[in-house]
XYZ file of C-alpha atoms in Angstrom:
581
model
C 28.540 -0.486 -22.109
C 27.912 -3.010 -24.957
C 27.362 -6.199 -22.878
C 24.704 -8.322 -23.946
C 24.057 -6.245 -26.912
C 22.965 -8.233 -30.229
C 25.135 -7.646 -33.353
C 24.808 -4.655 -35.731
C 22.820 -5.584 -38.381
C 24.596 -5.022 -42.008
C 21.648 -3.091 -43.145
C 20.810 -6.055 -45.694
C 17.287 -8.018 -45.604
C 16.539 -11.479 -46.468
C 13.807 -13.633 -46.133
C 10.811 -12.273 -43.898
C 12.741 -8.761 -43.863
C 13.061 -8.358 -47.465
C 9.828 -6.569 -48.036
C 10.694 -4.274 -45.396
C 12.496 -2.024 -47.603
C 15.640 -3.544 -48.238
C 17.765 -0.285 -47.834
C 21.510 -0.388 -47.165
C 22.828 2.032 -44.900
C 23.036 5.776 -46.367
C 20.253 4.612 -48.757
C 17.134 6.584 -49.538
C 14.108 4.202 -48.010
C 10.720 5.711 -48.618
C 8.634 5.587 -45.331
C 6.026 2.716 -45.920
C 3.608 4.523 -43.609
C 2.294 8.127 -43.792
C 1.846 10.251 -40.749
C -1.286 9.953 -39.258
C -3.900 12.780 -39.015
C -4.268 14.821 -35.930
C -6.599 12.764 -33.497
C -9.891 14.528 -32.585
C -9.974 16.871 -29.601
C -8.981 14.961 -26.257
C -9.779 15.278 -22.691
C -7.605 15.595 -19.946
C -7.274 11.980 -19.762
C -6.348 11.949 -23.527
C -9.957 10.473 -24.258
C -11.986 11.575 -27.328
C -15.599 11.281 -28.370
C -15.002 8.305 -30.309
C -12.239 6.592 -27.847
C -13.803 6.784 -24.538
C -14.016 3.174 -23.456
C -17.765 1.791 -23.506
C -18.997 0.639 -20.220
C -18.733 -3.143 -20.292
C -21.743 -4.825 -21.283
C -22.277 -1.959 -24.108
C -21.731 -2.664 -27.541
C -20.142 -0.546 -30.307
C -22.757 1.854 -31.893
C -21.828 0.193 -35.262
C -22.695 -3.407 -34.105
C -25.631 -2.840 -31.908
C -28.770 -5.107 -33.046
C -31.829 -3.567 -33.873
C -33.964 -1.928 -31.460
C -35.860 -4.635 -29.616
C -39.648 -2.992 -29.007
C -40.066 -4.852 -26.078
C -40.005 -4.072 -22.359
C -36.264 -5.301 -22.012
C -35.339 -3.189 -25.074
C -36.471 -0.016 -23.371
C -34.619 -0.795 -20.410
C -31.410 -1.479 -22.411
C -31.539 2.236 -23.874
C -29.633 3.395 -20.732
C -26.104 2.181 -21.438
C -23.882 4.542 -22.377
C -20.317 5.362 -22.637
C -17.750 5.576 -19.829
C -14.051 7.070 -19.373
C -10.989 5.238 -18.142
C -8.211 6.995 -16.216
C -4.373 6.457 -16.900
C -2.083 4.933 -14.539
C 1.171 6.822 -13.906
C 5.007 5.075 -13.908
C 7.501 6.085 -11.577
C 10.548 4.586 -10.174
C 10.506 4.322 -6.291
C 10.696 6.862 -7.126
C 9.114 8.952 -8.899
C 6.967 9.724 -12.128
C 5.272 8.673 -14.546
C 3.350 8.597 -18.182
C -0.263 7.394 -18.409
C -1.696 3.900 -20.036
C -5.375 3.803 -20.783
C -8.067 1.081 -19.575
C -9.666 -0.012 -22.947
C -13.699 -0.714 -23.074
C -14.981 -3.973 -24.438
C -18.006 -5.355 -25.972
C -20.533 -8.221 -24.662
C -22.157 -10.557 -26.576
C -25.475 -8.938 -26.502
C -27.232 -11.062 -24.976
C -28.054 -8.755 -22.148
C -29.423 -5.929 -24.209
C -31.654 -8.595 -26.129
C -35.344 -8.344 -25.348
C -38.233 -10.666 -25.186
C -38.519 -12.244 -28.884
C -42.127 -12.827 -28.885
C -43.598 -15.554 -31.083
C -43.868 -19.469 -29.259
C -40.894 -19.393 -27.319
C -41.886 -18.227 -23.616
C -39.679 -16.276 -22.212
C -37.936 -17.349 -18.839
C -39.484 -16.351 -15.637
C -39.239 -12.085 -15.215
C -36.165 -11.888 -17.495
C -38.060 -9.550 -19.622
C -38.303 -7.006 -17.038
C -34.991 -6.968 -15.502
C -32.331 -4.857 -16.442
C -29.115 -5.434 -18.255
C -26.808 -6.767 -16.211
C -24.232 -3.853 -17.164
C -26.721 -1.330 -15.457
C -27.405 -4.149 -12.688
C -23.738 -4.122 -11.854
C -23.350 -0.505 -12.188
C -25.578 0.184 -9.546
C -23.415 -1.404 -7.042
C -19.969 -0.393 -7.837
C -18.803 0.657 -4.623
C -17.381 -2.705 -2.811
C -18.428 -2.937 0.819
C -15.223 -2.408 2.973
C -13.932 -5.694 4.278
C -13.486 -6.499 7.879
C -10.069 -8.089 8.951
C -11.142 -11.754 10.553
C -9.320 -13.303 13.146
C -6.971 -12.352 16.003
C -4.640 -9.157 15.314
C -1.059 -10.368 15.100
C 0.650 -6.911 15.126
C 3.372 -6.524 17.679
C 3.969 -10.524 17.986
C 7.575 -11.180 17.754
C 8.928 -14.254 16.202
C 12.700 -15.812 15.653
C 12.864 -16.759 11.874
C 15.450 -17.675 9.144
C 15.424 -15.426 6.309
C 14.516 -16.713 3.006
C 15.030 -15.450 -0.552
C 14.483 -12.012 -1.693
C 10.666 -11.382 -2.996
C 9.632 -8.788 -5.731
C 8.606 -5.807 -4.482
C 8.771 -3.903 -1.214
C 12.454 -4.448 -0.434
C 11.403 -7.393 1.609
C 12.800 -11.101 2.255
C 10.514 -14.034 2.607
C 10.499 -15.940 6.114
C 8.097 -18.751 7.739
C 6.941 -18.860 11.619
C 4.839 -22.109 12.033
C 3.933 -22.982 8.279
C 2.773 -19.052 7.729
C 4.983 -16.866 5.329
C 6.279 -13.632 6.162
C 7.469 -10.728 4.181
C 10.174 -9.099 6.253
C 11.997 -5.611 5.648
C 15.541 -5.060 7.086
C 16.503 -8.437 6.397
C 18.738 -10.413 4.254
C 18.658 -14.026 2.937
C 20.551 -16.432 5.191
C 19.930 -14.277 8.134
C 18.411 -15.402 11.630
C 16.435 -12.511 12.956
C 13.634 -11.400 15.450
C 10.888 -10.216 13.257
C 7.902 -8.019 14.670
C 4.851 -8.131 12.830
C 3.188 -4.973 11.742
C 0.471 -6.268 9.334
C -1.753 -9.149 9.656
C -4.034 -11.701 11.542
C -4.402 -15.223 12.644
C -6.523 -15.819 9.513
C -4.341 -13.934 7.152
C -2.662 -15.577 4.103
C 0.752 -14.058 4.968
C 2.005 -11.446 7.535
C 4.093 -8.310 7.199
C 6.966 -7.854 9.688
C 10.226 -5.857 10.357
C 13.468 -7.530 11.158
C 13.936 -5.699 15.066
C 16.926 -7.533 15.839
C 19.837 -9.459 13.922
C 20.891 -12.548 15.412
C 23.199 -13.966 12.329
C 23.830 -11.530 10.177
C 24.783 -11.888 6.544
C 27.929 -10.909 5.091
C 26.367 -7.998 3.084
C 24.927 -6.408 6.020
C 26.495 -2.716 6.962
C 25.377 -0.555 9.390
C 22.689 1.973 7.792
C 24.341 5.422 6.697
C 20.718 7.185 7.261
C 19.906 7.769 10.595
C 15.980 7.795 9.160
C 16.238 4.365 7.731
C 15.172 1.304 9.724
C 12.114 -0.238 11.313
C 9.413 2.121 11.790
C 11.262 4.866 10.353
C 11.317 6.285 6.508
C 10.147 4.145 3.784
C 11.654 5.829 1.113
C 14.787 3.456 1.292
C 14.561 -0.293 1.165
C 18.297 -1.316 1.708
C 20.422 1.080 3.272
C 21.672 -1.599 5.492
C 23.085 -3.557 2.360
C 26.278 -3.038 0.525
C 26.112 -1.554 -3.045
C 26.845 -4.977 -4.519
C 24.676 -6.879 -1.978
C 21.774 -4.518 -3.492
C 22.759 -5.459 -6.761
C 22.818 -8.711 -6.376
C 19.208 -8.930 -4.459
C 17.976 -7.065 -7.646
C 19.477 -9.597 -9.776
C 17.910 -12.491 -8.049
C 14.434 -10.624 -8.238
C 14.593 -10.503 -12.167
C 15.897 -13.943 -12.168
C 12.724 -15.412 -10.217
C 10.436 -13.290 -12.159
C 11.842 -14.768 -15.513
C 11.435 -17.753 -14.567
C 7.882 -17.396 -12.734
C 5.943 -15.268 -15.280
C 7.625 -15.630 -18.767
C 9.501 -19.073 -18.165
C 12.780 -17.923 -19.236
C 16.452 -18.662 -17.958
C 18.840 -15.530 -18.149
C 20.403 -17.374 -20.760
C 17.539 -17.541 -23.073
C 16.596 -14.090 -22.174
C 19.893 -12.951 -23.258
C 20.871 -11.403 -19.949
C 24.325 -12.363 -18.316
C 22.685 -12.424 -14.717
C 24.109 -9.233 -13.494
C 22.609 -5.832 -12.576
C 25.043 -2.745 -13.777
C 25.915 -0.154 -11.538
C 25.505 3.657 -12.555
C 27.480 6.228 -11.503
C 30.945 6.407 -9.882
C 32.042 4.248 -7.169
C 31.819 5.795 -3.890
C 33.684 5.522 -0.660
C 32.399 2.551 1.936
C 29.672 4.337 4.057
C 28.872 7.217 1.717
C 25.401 6.997 0.079
C 24.995 8.122 -3.750
C 23.084 11.453 -3.958
C 21.197 10.501 -7.047
C 17.651 11.644 -6.646
C 16.320 15.031 -8.589
C 13.154 14.708 -7.830
C 12.061 14.277 -3.914
C 8.472 14.695 -2.472
C 8.411 15.543 1.083
C 4.798 15.126 3.175
C 4.200 17.961 6.014
C 2.990 17.240 9.052
C 0.063 18.969 9.450
C 0.436 19.984 13.464
C 3.996 21.131 13.125
C 4.289 22.235 9.491
C 7.750 20.384 9.208
C 8.677 18.554 6.440
C 9.255 14.668 6.092
C 9.427 11.371 4.389
C 6.267 8.620 4.645
C 6.828 5.649 6.706
C 6.454 2.499 4.889
C 2.832 1.422 4.048
C 1.699 4.335 6.043
C 0.410 7.893 5.939
C 2.331 8.796 9.097
C 5.320 11.236 8.436
C 8.810 10.697 9.446
C 10.507 14.216 10.283
C 13.920 14.685 8.306
C 16.382 17.139 8.386
C 18.324 15.901 5.060
C 17.334 12.942 2.709
C 21.144 11.164 2.157
C 19.713 10.171 -1.604
C 18.556 13.340 -2.632
C 20.602 15.156 -5.257
C 22.551 18.364 -4.262
C 20.309 20.412 -6.145
C 17.226 19.461 -4.073
C 19.282 19.348 -0.812
C 20.755 23.022 -1.362
C 17.063 24.685 -1.466
C 17.062 23.786 2.548
C 13.473 22.551 2.289
C 13.667 20.651 5.478
C 14.873 23.807 7.324
C 11.613 25.720 6.885
C 8.038 25.260 8.138
C 5.470 24.475 5.886
C 1.864 25.870 7.199
C -1.418 24.974 5.134
C 0.688 22.749 2.989
C -0.010 18.997 2.765
C 3.165 18.164 0.325
C 6.070 19.988 -1.031
C 7.554 18.471 -4.237
C 11.210 19.573 -5.736
C 12.366 19.003 -9.121
C 16.145 19.663 -9.548
C 17.352 19.345 -13.058
C 20.337 17.663 -13.596
C 21.135 19.284 -17.047
C 20.823 22.933 -15.968
C 20.569 25.006 -12.585
C 16.537 25.160 -13.090
C 15.062 24.432 -9.704
C 11.007 23.956 -9.399
C 9.291 23.523 -6.003
C 5.528 22.434 -6.648
C 3.387 22.679 -3.337
C 0.020 21.127 -2.696
C -2.163 23.283 -0.346
C -4.462 22.059 2.178
C -8.254 22.519 1.448
C -8.859 25.915 2.121
C -5.561 27.082 2.850
C -3.332 29.856 1.198
C 0.050 29.170 -0.300
C 2.938 30.822 2.109
C 5.547 33.224 1.054
C 8.090 30.955 0.136
C 11.843 32.400 0.317
C 14.221 29.670 0.127
C 18.288 29.365 -0.461
C 18.295 29.203 -4.107
C 16.581 30.952 -7.121
C 13.439 28.579 -7.782
C 10.312 28.769 -9.236
C 7.354 27.672 -7.485
C 4.045 25.842 -8.403
C 1.033 24.379 -6.861
C -1.656 22.132 -7.485
C -5.536 22.516 -7.169
C -8.086 20.496 -6.316
C -8.600 18.811 -9.323
C -4.632 18.040 -9.543
C -3.696 20.612 -12.114
C -0.301 22.310 -11.522
C -0.188 26.298 -11.755
C 2.802 28.339 -12.265
C 2.944 30.860 -9.330
C 6.194 32.709 -10.247
C 9.395 31.634 -12.398
C 9.186 29.277 -15.206
C 6.633 26.363 -15.263
C 9.045 24.038 -16.650
C 12.773 22.729 -15.821
C 15.482 22.178 -18.604
C 17.144 18.950 -18.401
C 20.180 17.622 -20.846
C 20.535 14.216 -22.423
C 21.295 12.721 -25.919
C 22.832 15.619 -27.211
C 19.971 18.337 -26.663
C 18.077 20.154 -24.147
C 14.734 19.229 -23.099
C 11.704 21.107 -21.937
C 9.644 19.238 -18.431
C 6.652 20.927 -17.429
C 4.827 20.927 -14.579
C 6.502 17.826 -12.720
C 6.039 15.955 -16.042
C 7.663 12.371 -16.389
C 12.018 12.100 -16.204
C 13.974 9.810 -15.321
C 15.681 10.907 -11.492
C 18.718 9.931 -11.736
C 21.265 11.810 -13.338
C 22.632 9.483 -15.623
C 19.542 7.812 -16.412
C 18.446 9.203 -19.735
C 21.772 8.815 -21.472
C 22.344 5.137 -20.045
C 18.821 4.148 -21.573
C 19.409 5.878 -24.508
C 22.435 4.437 -25.230
C 21.293 0.788 -24.497
C 18.150 0.871 -26.810
C 20.296 2.146 -29.522
C 22.727 -0.240 -29.267
C 20.241 -2.684 -29.224
C 18.171 -1.458 -31.898
C 20.582 -0.399 -34.140
C 18.675 2.187 -36.347
C 19.562 2.481 -39.866
C 19.057 5.441 -42.156
C 15.804 5.641 -43.838
C 13.900 3.264 -41.095
C 10.574 3.773 -39.303
C 10.008 3.829 -35.841
C 7.674 4.074 -33.137
C 8.211 5.568 -29.671
C 5.335 4.328 -27.650
C 4.527 6.108 -24.055
C 6.835 8.384 -25.413
C 6.850 11.042 -22.384
C 8.924 14.553 -23.753
C 10.050 12.699 -26.496
C 13.686 11.306 -25.572
C 13.625 8.262 -27.514
C 11.938 9.605 -30.508
C 14.797 12.295 -30.644
C 17.401 9.787 -30.503
C 15.811 7.483 -33.370
C 15.097 10.366 -35.509
C 19.072 11.610 -35.461
C 19.820 7.983 -36.349
C 17.215 7.260 -39.223
C 17.450 10.896 -40.782
C 15.468 12.588 -42.905
C 14.808 9.602 -45.084
C 13.079 8.032 -42.170
C 9.927 8.493 -39.936
C 9.470 8.786 -36.056
C 5.969 8.253 -34.310
C 5.880 9.004 -30.824
C 2.362 8.387 -28.696
C 1.675 9.807 -25.486
C -1.475 10.465 -23.460
C -0.227 12.944 -20.707
C -1.207 16.424 -22.927
C 1.436 18.475 -20.932
C 4.378 15.804 -21.831
C 3.073 15.826 -25.823
C 3.008 19.823 -25.565
C 6.582 19.596 -24.597
C 7.834 16.728 -26.719
C 6.254 18.670 -29.606
C 8.127 21.820 -28.626
C 11.463 19.475 -27.684
C 11.652 18.344 -31.633
C 10.441 20.783 -33.285
C 13.442 21.282 -35.431
C 12.753 17.740 -36.586
C 10.898 17.287 -39.620
C 10.772 13.288 -39.519
C 9.037 13.076 -36.223
C 5.327 13.440 -35.038
C 3.970 13.232 -31.757
C 0.348 12.404 -31.174
C -1.669 12.741 -27.987
C -3.562 9.579 -26.906
C -3.365 6.475 -25.476
C -1.090 3.902 -27.205
C -4.196 1.009 -27.467
C -6.368 3.735 -28.528
C -4.195 5.480 -31.548
C -2.085 2.806 -32.712
C -4.814 0.889 -34.182
C -6.175 3.755 -36.067
C -3.298 5.229 -37.834
C -3.428 2.645 -40.258
C 0.091 1.860 -39.505
C 0.597 -2.236 -41.232
C 4.307 -2.701 -40.467
C 7.123 -0.481 -39.100
C 10.951 -1.187 -38.749
C 11.814 -0.453 -35.018
C 9.740 -0.262 -31.933
C 10.476 1.359 -28.503
C 8.136 1.174 -25.787
C 8.544 2.228 -21.985
C 4.931 1.431 -20.541
C 3.869 2.272 -17.003
C 4.610 -0.074 -14.079
C 1.513 -2.097 -15.273
C 3.227 -3.075 -18.492
C 1.752 -3.232 -22.043
C -0.562 -5.859 -21.772
C -1.606 -8.932 -23.949
C -3.441 -6.980 -26.593
C -0.980 -4.155 -27.236
C 1.547 -6.844 -27.282
C -0.098 -8.728 -29.714
C -0.972 -5.658 -32.228
C 2.688 -4.679 -31.992
C 4.017 -7.985 -32.923
C 1.492 -8.058 -35.958
C 3.562 -4.968 -37.310
C 6.494 -7.362 -37.696
C 9.379 -4.960 -36.850
C 12.783 -6.098 -37.104
C 13.623 -5.400 -33.659
C 11.906 -4.184 -30.323
C 13.326 -2.439 -27.605
C 11.313 -2.639 -24.047
C 12.125 -0.517 -21.585
C 11.070 -1.497 -18.300
C 10.794 -0.247 -14.647
C 9.186 -3.141 -13.106
C 10.435 -6.765 -13.326
C 7.295 -8.397 -13.057
C 5.533 -6.387 -15.854
C 8.585 -6.991 -17.964
C 8.678 -10.791 -17.546
C 4.566 -11.112 -18.111
C 5.277 -8.852 -21.760
C 7.898 -11.156 -22.434
C 5.557 -14.121 -21.868
C 3.008 -12.527 -24.521
C 5.707 -11.523 -26.993
C 7.081 -14.852 -27.194
C 3.114 -16.415 -27.897
C 3.320 -13.744 -30.775
C 6.926 -15.058 -31.967
C 9.214 -12.727 -30.781
C 12.142 -13.648 -28.500
C 14.523 -11.554 -26.279
C 18.052 -11.197 -27.577
C 19.241 -8.993 -25.268
C 18.346 -8.218 -21.692
C 20.269 -5.302 -19.411
C 19.147 -4.186 -15.976
C 20.690 -1.101 -14.355
C 20.652 -0.060 -11.110
C 19.495 3.387 -11.379
C 17.859 3.499 -8.075
C 20.327 2.519 -5.513
C 19.158 2.129 -1.707
C 15.508 0.792 -3.217
C 14.595 -1.999 -4.586
C 13.750 -0.402 -8.179
C 15.596 -1.343 -10.655
C 15.506 -0.578 -14.511
C 15.605 -3.069 -17.646
C 16.347 -3.023 -21.590
C 14.989 -5.982 -23.106
C 15.669 -6.067 -27.330
C 13.567 -8.374 -29.178
C 13.521 -10.038 -32.840
C 11.362 -12.022 -34.564
C 11.808 -15.947 -33.405
C 12.111 -17.233 -36.934
C 15.704 -14.855 -37.758
């Protein structure tokens, strides 16, 4: 798997890179940045007393103006600090490491009181509360009432256009209005049943309920629970494996052009989405999903999967894409009274199995008897996970070592994903002995461990992760490596406080929303030799690639991997270098 990989460096440096250490492979290079001091105690969101975001409109304590003794100055005293929550990452699938929402500073205008003297204050301005307090009092938005005549249930005959990003739908038009149609393929003529929207909606959502002219990539869906109005877990059961990868490639091509202004050639991409895993006979579905969350019907206690954009439960007796380790537990064969959801983890690197139960309010856990040995955990009303019996973690195997993943923490859910992504990152970065590296949004330490092995004892790796339990796991997993340090905080909060001004390599695997402009701006200032960006969302990747270009970095390699067959999700690894080199 070496396609689209930039040539390996010789280890020598020149020009801009000459001040990065200048070591040849095998030589000792003294780290240029020290290991940061351990951050202050954090709360469950990874925030400290100093790092909690400020309420919009308030200034940093060190930058506040002298108190005004007027009435408005008194009103302004109430502005305080707030906290932002992280967002998770997952795959269609799955899972997440947190990313923070930062606080900002205002210009100070609203916190200034009347100045007195000859200038006359505007009418009533001196007694109005500052803007930050006025907006805080009306945070709850009024519910929007759909206007126009409901169109759900209407049927339109349409010609299907290109695939669109997100949701596994294609674009069609009826009388000038856009329809996002699921269960269709580009070039088909179908009857579309409207599922959402009114006569005044900008667009409608619909399902293809009758295919009048099929595309050549269309097949009969192998899963009996796939199709209009049924399970929403798979998007493309009705498409050949090759057809699915072409659709994903089309989405990535469109997002690169629209959001990053890049052609595939400019992004260093050959235009393909690479298959992962062996080839299967026609009509057989790959059983790749090692983590499945079942919903429970409150009336029957039977498990199922959610319908698309709905809380309704589609009962299932088997999920075809679930890994064998999930299926063998027999979750679908028993009733789950008093339970809201049943999440199953089947480690690919061991025989460990874990079931995490979320009880309904006031309900007690049932006695769990399954077909295989399994650990049981429960989720409390605050969302915290507690061990009931067995281990609180599962053991995975990747990149030459065993990894502990606790309480449903983030781990790639395709069995071959961890090694596939590690190989792509290492091939692209080509780490050299003695180099320094950052692993941002590091989870349980997968990339940090792989980098540490390559940079050796004379190099150093700093990992940053906001999820507390993931940090505990990462420190456990990498305890034997003296050249690795893992810190718990948000990337955008901790990284500026480390004092790191330069590094050789960076790998980042941000949540689905991406890294964002401010974080990218900080990273380009570190002048890394190479950056590896691991992305589960092509739109977020494209936006951040644009920010990197603005900061002087260009993609030299881009690879896309079909790690979530039957869904619209896929994973990318982009390698970036300074544009001037």
